[in-house]
CSV table of C-alpha atoms and ligand atoms in Angstrom, one decimal:
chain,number,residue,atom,x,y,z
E,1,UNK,CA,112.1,56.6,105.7
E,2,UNK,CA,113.2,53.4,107.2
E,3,UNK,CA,114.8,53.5,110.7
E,4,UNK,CA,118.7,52.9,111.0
E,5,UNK,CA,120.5,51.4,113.7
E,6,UNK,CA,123.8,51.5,115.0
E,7,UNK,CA,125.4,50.2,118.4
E,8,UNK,CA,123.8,53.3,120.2
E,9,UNK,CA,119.9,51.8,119.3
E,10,UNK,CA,120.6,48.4,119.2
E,11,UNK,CA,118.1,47.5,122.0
E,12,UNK,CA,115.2,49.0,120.1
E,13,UNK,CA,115.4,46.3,117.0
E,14,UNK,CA,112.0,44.6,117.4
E,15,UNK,CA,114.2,41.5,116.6
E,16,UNK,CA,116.6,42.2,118.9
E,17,UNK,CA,114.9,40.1,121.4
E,18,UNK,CA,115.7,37.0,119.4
E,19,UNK,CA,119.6,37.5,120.2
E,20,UNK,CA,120.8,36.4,123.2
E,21,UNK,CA,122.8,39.0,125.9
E,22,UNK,CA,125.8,37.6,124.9
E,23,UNK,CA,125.2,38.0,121.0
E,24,UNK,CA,124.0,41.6,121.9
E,25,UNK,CA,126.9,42.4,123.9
E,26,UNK,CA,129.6,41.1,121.4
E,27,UNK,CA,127.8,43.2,118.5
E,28,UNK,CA,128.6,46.2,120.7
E,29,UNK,CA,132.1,45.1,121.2
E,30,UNK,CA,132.9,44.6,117.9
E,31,UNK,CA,131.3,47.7,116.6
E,32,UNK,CA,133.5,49.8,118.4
E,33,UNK,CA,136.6,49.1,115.8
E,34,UNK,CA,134.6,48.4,112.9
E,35,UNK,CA,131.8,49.9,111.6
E,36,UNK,CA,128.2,49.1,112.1
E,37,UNK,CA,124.9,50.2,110.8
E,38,UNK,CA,122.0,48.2,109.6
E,39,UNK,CA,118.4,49.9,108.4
E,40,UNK,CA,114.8,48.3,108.7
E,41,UNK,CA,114.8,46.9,105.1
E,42,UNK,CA,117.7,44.5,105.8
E,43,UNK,CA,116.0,43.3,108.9
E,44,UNK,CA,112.8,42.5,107.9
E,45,UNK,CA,112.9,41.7,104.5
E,46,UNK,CA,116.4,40.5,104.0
E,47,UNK,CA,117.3,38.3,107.1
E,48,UNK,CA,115.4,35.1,107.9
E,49,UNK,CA,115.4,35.3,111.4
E,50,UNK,CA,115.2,31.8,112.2
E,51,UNK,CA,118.1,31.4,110.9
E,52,UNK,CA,120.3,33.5,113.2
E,53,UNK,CA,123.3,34.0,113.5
E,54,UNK,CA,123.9,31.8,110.4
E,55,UNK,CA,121.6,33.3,108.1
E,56,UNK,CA,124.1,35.1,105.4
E,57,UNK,CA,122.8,38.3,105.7
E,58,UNK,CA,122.6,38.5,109.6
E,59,UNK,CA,126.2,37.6,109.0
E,60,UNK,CA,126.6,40.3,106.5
E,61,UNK,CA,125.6,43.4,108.9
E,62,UNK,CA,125.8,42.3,112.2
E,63,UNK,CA,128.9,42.1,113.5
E,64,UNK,CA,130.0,39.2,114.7
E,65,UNK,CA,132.3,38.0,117.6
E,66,UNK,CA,134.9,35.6,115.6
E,67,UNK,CA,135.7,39.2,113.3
E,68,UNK,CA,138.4,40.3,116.4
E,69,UNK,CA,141.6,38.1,117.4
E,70,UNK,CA,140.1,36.3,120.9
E,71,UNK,CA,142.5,38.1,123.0
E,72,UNK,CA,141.6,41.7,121.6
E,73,UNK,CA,137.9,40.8,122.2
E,74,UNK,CA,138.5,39.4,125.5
E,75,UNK,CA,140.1,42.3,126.5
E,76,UNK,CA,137.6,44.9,125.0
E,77,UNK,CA,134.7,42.9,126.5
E,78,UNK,CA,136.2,43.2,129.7
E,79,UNK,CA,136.7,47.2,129.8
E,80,UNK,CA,133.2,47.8,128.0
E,81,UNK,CA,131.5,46.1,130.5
E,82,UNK,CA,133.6,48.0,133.4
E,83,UNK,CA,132.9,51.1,131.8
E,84,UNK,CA,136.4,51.6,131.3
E,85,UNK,CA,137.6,53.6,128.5
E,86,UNK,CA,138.5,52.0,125.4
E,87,UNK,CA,140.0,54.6,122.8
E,88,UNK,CA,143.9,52.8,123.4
E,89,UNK,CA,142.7,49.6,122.7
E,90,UNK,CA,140.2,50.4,119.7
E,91,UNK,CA,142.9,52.2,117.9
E,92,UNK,CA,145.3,49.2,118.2
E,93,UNK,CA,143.1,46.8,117.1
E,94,UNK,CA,142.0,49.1,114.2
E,95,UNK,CA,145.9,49.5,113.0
E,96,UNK,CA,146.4,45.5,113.5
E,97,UNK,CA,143.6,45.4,111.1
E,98,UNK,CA,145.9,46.3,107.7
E,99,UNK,CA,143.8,49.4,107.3
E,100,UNK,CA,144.9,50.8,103.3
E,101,UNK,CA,145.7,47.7,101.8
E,102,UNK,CA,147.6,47.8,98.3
E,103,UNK,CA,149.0,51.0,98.5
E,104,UNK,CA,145.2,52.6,97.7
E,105,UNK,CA,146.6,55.3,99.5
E,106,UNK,CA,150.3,57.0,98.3
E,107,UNK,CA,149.9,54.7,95.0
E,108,UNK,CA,147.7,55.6,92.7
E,109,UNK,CA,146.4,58.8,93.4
E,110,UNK,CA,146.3,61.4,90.0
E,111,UNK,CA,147.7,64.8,89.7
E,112,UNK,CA,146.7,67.7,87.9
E,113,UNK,CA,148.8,70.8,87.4
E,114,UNK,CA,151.2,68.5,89.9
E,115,UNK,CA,148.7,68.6,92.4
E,116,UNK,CA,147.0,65.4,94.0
E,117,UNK,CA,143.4,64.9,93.6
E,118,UNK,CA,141.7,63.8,96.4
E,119,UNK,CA,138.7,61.5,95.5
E,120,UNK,CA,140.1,59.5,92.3
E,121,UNK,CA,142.5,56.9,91.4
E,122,UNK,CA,144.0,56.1,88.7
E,123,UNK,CA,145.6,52.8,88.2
E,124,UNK,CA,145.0,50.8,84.9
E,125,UNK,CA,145.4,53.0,82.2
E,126,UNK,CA,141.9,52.7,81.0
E,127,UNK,CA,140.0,53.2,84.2
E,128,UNK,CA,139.6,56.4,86.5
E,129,UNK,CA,137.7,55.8,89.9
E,130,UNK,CA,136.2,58.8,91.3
E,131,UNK,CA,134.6,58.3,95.0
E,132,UNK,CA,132.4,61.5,95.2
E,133,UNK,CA,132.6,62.9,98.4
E,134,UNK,CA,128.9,62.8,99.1
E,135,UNK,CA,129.0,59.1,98.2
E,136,UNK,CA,131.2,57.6,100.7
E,137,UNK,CA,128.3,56.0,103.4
E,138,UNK,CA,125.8,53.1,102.3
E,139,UNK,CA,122.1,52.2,103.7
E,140,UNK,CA,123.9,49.5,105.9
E,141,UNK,CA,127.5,48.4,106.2
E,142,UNK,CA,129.1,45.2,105.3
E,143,UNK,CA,130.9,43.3,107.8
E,144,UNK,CA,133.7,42.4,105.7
E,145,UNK,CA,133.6,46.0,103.9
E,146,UNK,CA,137.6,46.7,102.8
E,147,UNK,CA,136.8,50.1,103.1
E,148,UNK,CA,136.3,50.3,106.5
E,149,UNK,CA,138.1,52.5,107.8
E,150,UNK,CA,136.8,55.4,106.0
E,151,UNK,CA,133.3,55.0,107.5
E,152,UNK,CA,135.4,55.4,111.2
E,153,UNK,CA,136.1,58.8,110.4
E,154,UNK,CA,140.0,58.0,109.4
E,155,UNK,CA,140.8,59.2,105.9
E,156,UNK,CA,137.0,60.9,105.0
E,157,UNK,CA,136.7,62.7,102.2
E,158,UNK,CA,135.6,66.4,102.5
E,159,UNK,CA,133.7,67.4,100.2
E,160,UNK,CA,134.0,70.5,98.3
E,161,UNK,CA,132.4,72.3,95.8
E,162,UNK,CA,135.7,72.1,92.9
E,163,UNK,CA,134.8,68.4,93.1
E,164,UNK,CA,133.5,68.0,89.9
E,165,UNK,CA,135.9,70.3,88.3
E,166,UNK,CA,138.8,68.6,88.8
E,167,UNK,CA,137.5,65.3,88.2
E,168,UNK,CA,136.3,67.0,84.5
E,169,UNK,CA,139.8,68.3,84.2
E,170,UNK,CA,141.6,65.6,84.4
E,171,UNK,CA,139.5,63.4,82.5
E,172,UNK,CA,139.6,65.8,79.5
E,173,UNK,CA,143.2,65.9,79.6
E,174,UNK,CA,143.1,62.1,79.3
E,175,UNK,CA,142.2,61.0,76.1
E,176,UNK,CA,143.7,57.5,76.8
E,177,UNK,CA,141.0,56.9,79.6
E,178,UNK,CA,137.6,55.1,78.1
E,179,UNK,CA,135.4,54.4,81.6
E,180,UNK,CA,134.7,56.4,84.4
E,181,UNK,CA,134.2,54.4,87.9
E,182,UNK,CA,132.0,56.2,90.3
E,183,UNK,CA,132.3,54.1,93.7
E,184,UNK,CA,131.9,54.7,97.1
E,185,UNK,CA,130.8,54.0,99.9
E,186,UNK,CA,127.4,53.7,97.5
E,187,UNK,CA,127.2,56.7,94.9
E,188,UNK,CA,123.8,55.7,95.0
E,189,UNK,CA,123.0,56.9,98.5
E,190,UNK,CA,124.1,60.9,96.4
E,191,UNK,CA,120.9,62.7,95.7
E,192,UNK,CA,119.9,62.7,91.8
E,193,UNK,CA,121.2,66.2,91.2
E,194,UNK,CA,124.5,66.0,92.7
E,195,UNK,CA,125.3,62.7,90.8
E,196,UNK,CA,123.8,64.5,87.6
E,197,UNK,CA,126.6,67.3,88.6
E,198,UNK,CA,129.4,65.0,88.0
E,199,UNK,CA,127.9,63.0,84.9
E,200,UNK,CA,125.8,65.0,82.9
E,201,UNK,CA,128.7,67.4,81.5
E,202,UNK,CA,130.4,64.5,80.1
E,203,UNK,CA,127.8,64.3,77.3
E,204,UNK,CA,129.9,67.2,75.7
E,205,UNK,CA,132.1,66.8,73.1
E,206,UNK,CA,135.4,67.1,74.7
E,207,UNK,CA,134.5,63.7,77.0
E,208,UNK,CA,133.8,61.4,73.9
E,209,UNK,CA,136.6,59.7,75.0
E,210,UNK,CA,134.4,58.4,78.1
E,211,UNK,CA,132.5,55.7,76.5
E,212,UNK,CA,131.7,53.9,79.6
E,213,UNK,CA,130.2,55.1,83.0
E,214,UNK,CA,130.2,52.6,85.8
E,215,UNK,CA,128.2,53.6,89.2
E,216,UNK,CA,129.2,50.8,92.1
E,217,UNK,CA,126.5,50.1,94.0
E,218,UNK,CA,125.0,48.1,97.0
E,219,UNK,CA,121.5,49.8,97.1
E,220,UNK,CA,120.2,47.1,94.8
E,221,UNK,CA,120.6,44.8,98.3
E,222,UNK,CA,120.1,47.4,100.9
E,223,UNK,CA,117.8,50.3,99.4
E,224,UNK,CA,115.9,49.4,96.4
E,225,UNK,CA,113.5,52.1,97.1
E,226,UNK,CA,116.4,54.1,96.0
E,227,UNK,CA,114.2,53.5,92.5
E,228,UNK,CA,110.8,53.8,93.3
E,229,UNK,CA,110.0,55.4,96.4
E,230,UNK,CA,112.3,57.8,97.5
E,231,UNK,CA,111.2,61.3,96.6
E,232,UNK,CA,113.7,61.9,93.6
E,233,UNK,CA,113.5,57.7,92.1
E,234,UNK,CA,112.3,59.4,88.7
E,235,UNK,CA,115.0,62.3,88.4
E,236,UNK,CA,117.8,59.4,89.4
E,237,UNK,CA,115.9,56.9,86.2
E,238,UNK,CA,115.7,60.0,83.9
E,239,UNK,CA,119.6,61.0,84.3
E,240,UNK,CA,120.3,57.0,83.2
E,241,UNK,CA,118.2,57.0,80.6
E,242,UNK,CA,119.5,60.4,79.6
E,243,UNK,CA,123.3,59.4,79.4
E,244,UNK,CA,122.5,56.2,77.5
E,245,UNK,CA,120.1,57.7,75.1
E,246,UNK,CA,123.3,60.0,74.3
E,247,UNK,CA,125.4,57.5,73.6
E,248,UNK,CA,127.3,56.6,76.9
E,249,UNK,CA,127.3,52.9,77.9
E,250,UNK,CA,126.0,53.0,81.1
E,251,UNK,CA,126.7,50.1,83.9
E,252,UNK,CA,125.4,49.8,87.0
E,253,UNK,CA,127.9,47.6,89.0
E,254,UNK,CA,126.0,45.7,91.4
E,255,UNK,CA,127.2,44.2,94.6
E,256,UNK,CA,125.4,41.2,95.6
E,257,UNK,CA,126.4,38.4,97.9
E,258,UNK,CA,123.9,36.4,98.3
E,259,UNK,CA,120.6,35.6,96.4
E,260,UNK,CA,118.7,36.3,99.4
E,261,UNK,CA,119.3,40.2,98.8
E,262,UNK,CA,117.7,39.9,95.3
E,263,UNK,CA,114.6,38.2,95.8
E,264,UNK,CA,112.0,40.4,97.6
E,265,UNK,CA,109.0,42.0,94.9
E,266,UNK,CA,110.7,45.8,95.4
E,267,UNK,CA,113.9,44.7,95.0
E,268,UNK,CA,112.8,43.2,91.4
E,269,UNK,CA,111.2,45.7,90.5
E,270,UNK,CA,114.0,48.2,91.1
E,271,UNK,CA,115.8,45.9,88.3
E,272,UNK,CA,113.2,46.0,86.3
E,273,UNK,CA,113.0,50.2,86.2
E,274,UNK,CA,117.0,50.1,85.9
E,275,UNK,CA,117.0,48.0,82.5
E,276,UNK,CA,114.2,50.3,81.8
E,277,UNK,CA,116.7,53.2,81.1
E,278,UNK,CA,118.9,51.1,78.8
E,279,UNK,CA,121.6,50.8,81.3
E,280,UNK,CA,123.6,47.4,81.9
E,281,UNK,CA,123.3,45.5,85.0
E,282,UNK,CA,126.7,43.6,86.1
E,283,UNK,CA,127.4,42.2,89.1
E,284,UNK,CA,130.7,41.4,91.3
E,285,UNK,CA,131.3,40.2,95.1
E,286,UNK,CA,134.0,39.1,97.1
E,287,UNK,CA,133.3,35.2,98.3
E,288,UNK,CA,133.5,35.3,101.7
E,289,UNK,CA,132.8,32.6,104.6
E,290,UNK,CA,130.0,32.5,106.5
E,291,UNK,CA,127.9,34.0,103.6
E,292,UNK,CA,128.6,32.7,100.3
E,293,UNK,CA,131.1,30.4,100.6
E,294,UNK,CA,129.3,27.7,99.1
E,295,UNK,CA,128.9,26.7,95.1
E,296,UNK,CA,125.3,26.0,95.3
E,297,UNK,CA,125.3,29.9,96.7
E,298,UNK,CA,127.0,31.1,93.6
E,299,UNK,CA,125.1,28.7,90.7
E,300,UNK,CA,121.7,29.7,92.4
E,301,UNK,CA,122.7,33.4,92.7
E,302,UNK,CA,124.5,33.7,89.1
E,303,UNK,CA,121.5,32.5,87.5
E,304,UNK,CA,118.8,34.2,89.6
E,305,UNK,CA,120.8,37.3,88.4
E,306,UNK,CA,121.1,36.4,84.8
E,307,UNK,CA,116.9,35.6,84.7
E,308,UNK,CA,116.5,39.2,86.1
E,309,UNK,CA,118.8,40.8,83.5
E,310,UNK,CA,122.0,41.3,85.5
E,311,UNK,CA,125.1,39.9,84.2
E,312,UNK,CA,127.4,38.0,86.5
E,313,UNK,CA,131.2,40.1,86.1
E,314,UNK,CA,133.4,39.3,89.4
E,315,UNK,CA,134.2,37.4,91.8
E,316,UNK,CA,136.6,38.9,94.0
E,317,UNK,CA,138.8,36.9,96.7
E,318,UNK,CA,138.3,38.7,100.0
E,319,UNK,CA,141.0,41.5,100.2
E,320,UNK,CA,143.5,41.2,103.3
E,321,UNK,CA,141.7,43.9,105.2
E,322,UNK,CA,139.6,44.6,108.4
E,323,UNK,CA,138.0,40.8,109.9
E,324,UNK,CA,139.9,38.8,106.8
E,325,UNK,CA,141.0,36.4,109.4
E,326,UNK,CA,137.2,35.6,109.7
E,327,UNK,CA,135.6,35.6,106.2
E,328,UNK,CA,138.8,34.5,104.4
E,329,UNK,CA,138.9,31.3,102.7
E,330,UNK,CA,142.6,30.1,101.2
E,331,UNK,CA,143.2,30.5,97.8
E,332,UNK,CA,142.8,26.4,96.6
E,333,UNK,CA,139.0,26.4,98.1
E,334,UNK,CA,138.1,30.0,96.6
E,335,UNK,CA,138.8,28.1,93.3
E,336,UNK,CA,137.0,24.9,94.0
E,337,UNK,CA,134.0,27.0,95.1
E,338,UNK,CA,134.0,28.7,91.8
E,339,UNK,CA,134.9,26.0,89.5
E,340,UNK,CA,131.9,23.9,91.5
E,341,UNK,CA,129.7,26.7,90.5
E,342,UNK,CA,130.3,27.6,87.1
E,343,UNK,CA,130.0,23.7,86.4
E,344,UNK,CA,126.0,24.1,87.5
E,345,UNK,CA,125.1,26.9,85.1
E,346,UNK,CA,125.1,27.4,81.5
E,347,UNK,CA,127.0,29.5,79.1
E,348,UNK,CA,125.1,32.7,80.0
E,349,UNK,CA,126.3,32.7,83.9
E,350,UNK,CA,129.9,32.1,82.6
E,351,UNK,CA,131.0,35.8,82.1
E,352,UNK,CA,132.1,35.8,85.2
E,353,UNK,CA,135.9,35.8,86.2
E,354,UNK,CA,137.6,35.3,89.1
E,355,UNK,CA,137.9,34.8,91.9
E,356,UNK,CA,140.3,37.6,91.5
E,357,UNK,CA,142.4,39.5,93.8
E,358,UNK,CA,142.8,43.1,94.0
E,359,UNK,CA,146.8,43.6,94.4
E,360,UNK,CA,149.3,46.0,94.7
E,361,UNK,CA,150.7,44.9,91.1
E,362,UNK,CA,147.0,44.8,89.9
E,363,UNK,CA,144.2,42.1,89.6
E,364,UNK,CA,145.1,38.0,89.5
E,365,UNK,CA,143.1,35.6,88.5
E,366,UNK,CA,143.3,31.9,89.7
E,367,UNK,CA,142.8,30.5,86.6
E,368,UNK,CA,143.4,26.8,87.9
E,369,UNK,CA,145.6,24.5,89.9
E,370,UNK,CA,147.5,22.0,87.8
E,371,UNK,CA,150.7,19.8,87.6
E,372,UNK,CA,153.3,20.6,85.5
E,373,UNK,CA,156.4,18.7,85.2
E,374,UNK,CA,155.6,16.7,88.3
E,375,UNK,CA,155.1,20.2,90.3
E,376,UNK,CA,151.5,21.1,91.6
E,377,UNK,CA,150.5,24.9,90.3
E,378,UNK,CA,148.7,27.7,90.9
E,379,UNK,CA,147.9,28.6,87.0
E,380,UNK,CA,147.5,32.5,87.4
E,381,UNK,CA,146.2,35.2,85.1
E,382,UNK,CA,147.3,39.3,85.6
E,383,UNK,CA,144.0,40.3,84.6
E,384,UNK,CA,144.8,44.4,85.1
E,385,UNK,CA,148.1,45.4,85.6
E,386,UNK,CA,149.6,49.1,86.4
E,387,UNK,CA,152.0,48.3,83.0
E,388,UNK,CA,149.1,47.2,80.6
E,389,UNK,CA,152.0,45.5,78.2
E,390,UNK,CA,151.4,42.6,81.6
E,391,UNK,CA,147.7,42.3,81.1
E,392,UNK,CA,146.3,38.7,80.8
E,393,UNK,CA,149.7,37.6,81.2
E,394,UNK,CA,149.8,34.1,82.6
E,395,UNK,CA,152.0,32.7,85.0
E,396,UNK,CA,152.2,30.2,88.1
E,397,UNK,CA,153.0,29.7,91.7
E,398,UNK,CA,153.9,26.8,93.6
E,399,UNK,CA,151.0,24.9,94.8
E,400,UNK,CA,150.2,25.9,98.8
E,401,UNK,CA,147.1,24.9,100.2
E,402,UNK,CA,147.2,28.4,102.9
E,403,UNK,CA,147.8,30.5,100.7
E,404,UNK,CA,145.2,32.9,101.1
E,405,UNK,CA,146.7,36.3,99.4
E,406,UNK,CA,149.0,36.9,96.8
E,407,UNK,CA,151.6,37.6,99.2
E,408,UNK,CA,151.6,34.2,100.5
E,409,UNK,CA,152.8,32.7,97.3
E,410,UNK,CA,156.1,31.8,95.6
E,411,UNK,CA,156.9,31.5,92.0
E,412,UNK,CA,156.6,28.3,90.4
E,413,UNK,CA,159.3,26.2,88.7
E,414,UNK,CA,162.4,27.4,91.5
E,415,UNK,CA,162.5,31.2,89.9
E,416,UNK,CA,163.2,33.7,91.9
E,417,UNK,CA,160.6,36.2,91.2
E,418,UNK,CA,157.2,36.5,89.4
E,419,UNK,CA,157.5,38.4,85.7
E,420,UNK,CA,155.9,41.7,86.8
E,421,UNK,CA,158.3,42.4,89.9
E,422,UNK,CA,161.3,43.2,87.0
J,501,LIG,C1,138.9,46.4,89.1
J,501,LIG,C2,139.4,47.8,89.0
J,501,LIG,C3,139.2,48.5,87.8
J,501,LIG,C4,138.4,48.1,86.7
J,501,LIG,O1,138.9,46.9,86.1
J,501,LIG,P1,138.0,46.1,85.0
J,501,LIG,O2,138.7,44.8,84.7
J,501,LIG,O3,138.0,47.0,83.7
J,501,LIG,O4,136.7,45.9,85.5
J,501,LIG,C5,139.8,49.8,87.8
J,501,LIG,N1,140.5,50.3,88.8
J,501,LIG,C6,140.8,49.6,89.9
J,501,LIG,C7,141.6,50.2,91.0
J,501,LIG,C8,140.2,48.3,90.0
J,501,LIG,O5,140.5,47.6,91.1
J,502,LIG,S1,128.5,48.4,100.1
J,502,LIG,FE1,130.7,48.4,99.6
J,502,LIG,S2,131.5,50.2,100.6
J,502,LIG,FE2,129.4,49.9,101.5
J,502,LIG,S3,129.8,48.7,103.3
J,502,LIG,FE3,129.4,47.2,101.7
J,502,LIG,S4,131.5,46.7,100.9
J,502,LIG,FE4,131.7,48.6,102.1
């Protein structure tokens, strides 16, 4: 097994050397509000480290300085290097930070026999997530990760062993759902049994309904051993093959943020043995600056992916979380970044939508920025929406160049509100 490091072992990196004190100090700093871990793989095979601290994968796991307001890290700096306690000021920071954006937490959680299940959501009619207990670490930890604050130890799931049971229940008692989202944390980092627990009885009758299992994953990037080396690689291949030769679509949701994570021999390989078992490679990332916020990025990365067999899906807009005020880029450039990129590939890199923003009302899509009547517009698309009479609506917001969030806009044409606040 690879070795993983954290704040606590930062100093035994063999890279580490290549950081200045300062850099090491501020990675400590800011790892005590948001969460840091980083395994072998990603340092040597992923990060060019001539490149640091630009390279986009340094910038991806290590944390970096510019991800806390100045005066929070000033002051944080100052009492870790007095040895004075921190706990007061962590926890501010942290609930400064907009931890459960979008009402993920009192809005869309199911009930069954009127009582909530823990581990699932259920917001477009179509769709049920289910974040398996066991699943909710990865092999490293993004910096910009908008689930941050359960790998803090706020809001963990437990796990226990009615788990699967209640996610089995509820799915049987609704017919109207179609696909089943297992997400994390990284379902993948689950050992092959314990995900075969959860999907393997849907291949009876009474699930027919779920035509389409989606596992979310980042192990692609950070563990791609995950598929050929670790010791139960063929149980994990023979559960995929097994669902799809029974007739579920299976798709393995890919996170990628850079083409730099897809381009070392084991990591093409793991692709390879993935298409092997019939299941369908799709991929979806949030842009975010200092990584990939750059259309050559995206053209080079959507095509690399669509050569190797995975099919570009999402882009996401960075969600108003955690470090946004570092990785976020407003709304106008998010679109030039995309439209730049989709110009450079051809028709086969084009399935991809976006970018897109995960809201309370449900997912928009920045369609384009027009004038109409002599009014410069956002042109926006509900792409998902809670009331699914609202999907692919299309509407428009007035022009504003810092917009960076939903939130931040206005409806176009002087109306009052936007269609889906009625
Ligand atoms: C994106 C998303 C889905 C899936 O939407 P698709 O457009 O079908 O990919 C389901 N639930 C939630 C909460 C989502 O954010
Ligand atoms: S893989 Fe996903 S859940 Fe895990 S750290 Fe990255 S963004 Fe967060």
């Amino acid at each position: 097994m690879f070795k993983v490091y954290g704040a606590n072992n930062l100093h035994t990196i063999p890279q580490i050397h290549l950081l200045t004190e300062e850099q090491q100090l501020a990675i400590k700093v800011v790892a005590q509000v948001l969460p840091f871990k980083v395994n072998q793989y990603v340092i040597d095979e992923l990060i060019d480290w001539d490149n640091v601290p630009n390279d986009p994968v340094f910038q991806l796991t290590f944390p970096q300085p510019g991800m806390l307001d100045e005066k929070d890290y000033d002051e944080l700096r100052e009492h870790i290097v007095a040895h004075k306690e921190t706990k007061h000021i962590v926890n501010r920071i942290r609930q400064s930070l907009n931890p459960h954006p979008a009402g993920q937490q009192t809005l869309n959680i199911p009930t069954l026999d009127n009582e909530p299940l823990e581990g699932m959501q259920h917001k477009y009619r179509e769709t049920v997530l289910f974040f398996p207990a066991r699943g909710q670490t990865c092999h490293s930890y993004c910096t910009f990760c908008f689930r941050w604050p359960q790998f803090i130890g706020d809001n963990d799931l437990k796990f226990s062993s009615s788990e699967s049971t209640h996610l089995l229940n509820y799915l049987k008692e609704h017919k109207e759902v179609t696909d089943l989202l297992v997400t994390g944390g990284d379902p993948m980092i689950m050992r092959s049994h314990h995900l075969a627990e959860y999907l393997l009885p849907l291949l009876a009758p009474e699930f027919d309904h779920i035509q389409n299992i989606r596992i979310g994953t980042k192990v692609l990037s950070f563990w791609p051993q995950r598929f050929l080396t670790d010791k139960d690689s063929y149980a994990l291949l023979e559960l995929l093959t097994r669902l799809v030769r029974r007739g579920k679509h299976v798709a393995i949701m890919t996170h990628i943020n850079h083409w730099q994570e897809i381009q070392t021999p084991i990591a093409k390989e793991a692709i390879r043995r993935l298409r092997d078992t019939g299941a369908v490679l799709r991929s979806q990332s949030p842009l975010v600056k200092h990584i990939n916020d750059d259309p050559n990025v995206w053209a080079k990365m959507w095509a690399e992916q669509v050569r190797l067999g995975i099919i570009p899906y999402y882009m996401f807009i960075e969600r108003d979380t955690g470090a946004k005020k570092y990785f976020e880029l407003p709304l106008y450039k998010a679109y030039e970044i995309y439209n730049d990129a989709i110009k450079q590939v051809s028709g086969l890199s084009r399935t991809v939508r976006g970018p897109s923003m995960s809201c309370t009302p449900g997912k928009v899509e920045i369609q384009g920025i027009t004038e109409i009547k002599g009014e410069k517009v956002f042109i926006l698309r509900m792409l998902q929406c809670r009331n699914p009479e609202y999907s692919y609506q299309t509407f428009f917001a007035e022009y504003n160049e810092d917009a960076c969030w939903l939130d931040d806009l206005k409806p176009a044409f002087g109306e009052s509100k936007f269609f889906f606040e009625n």
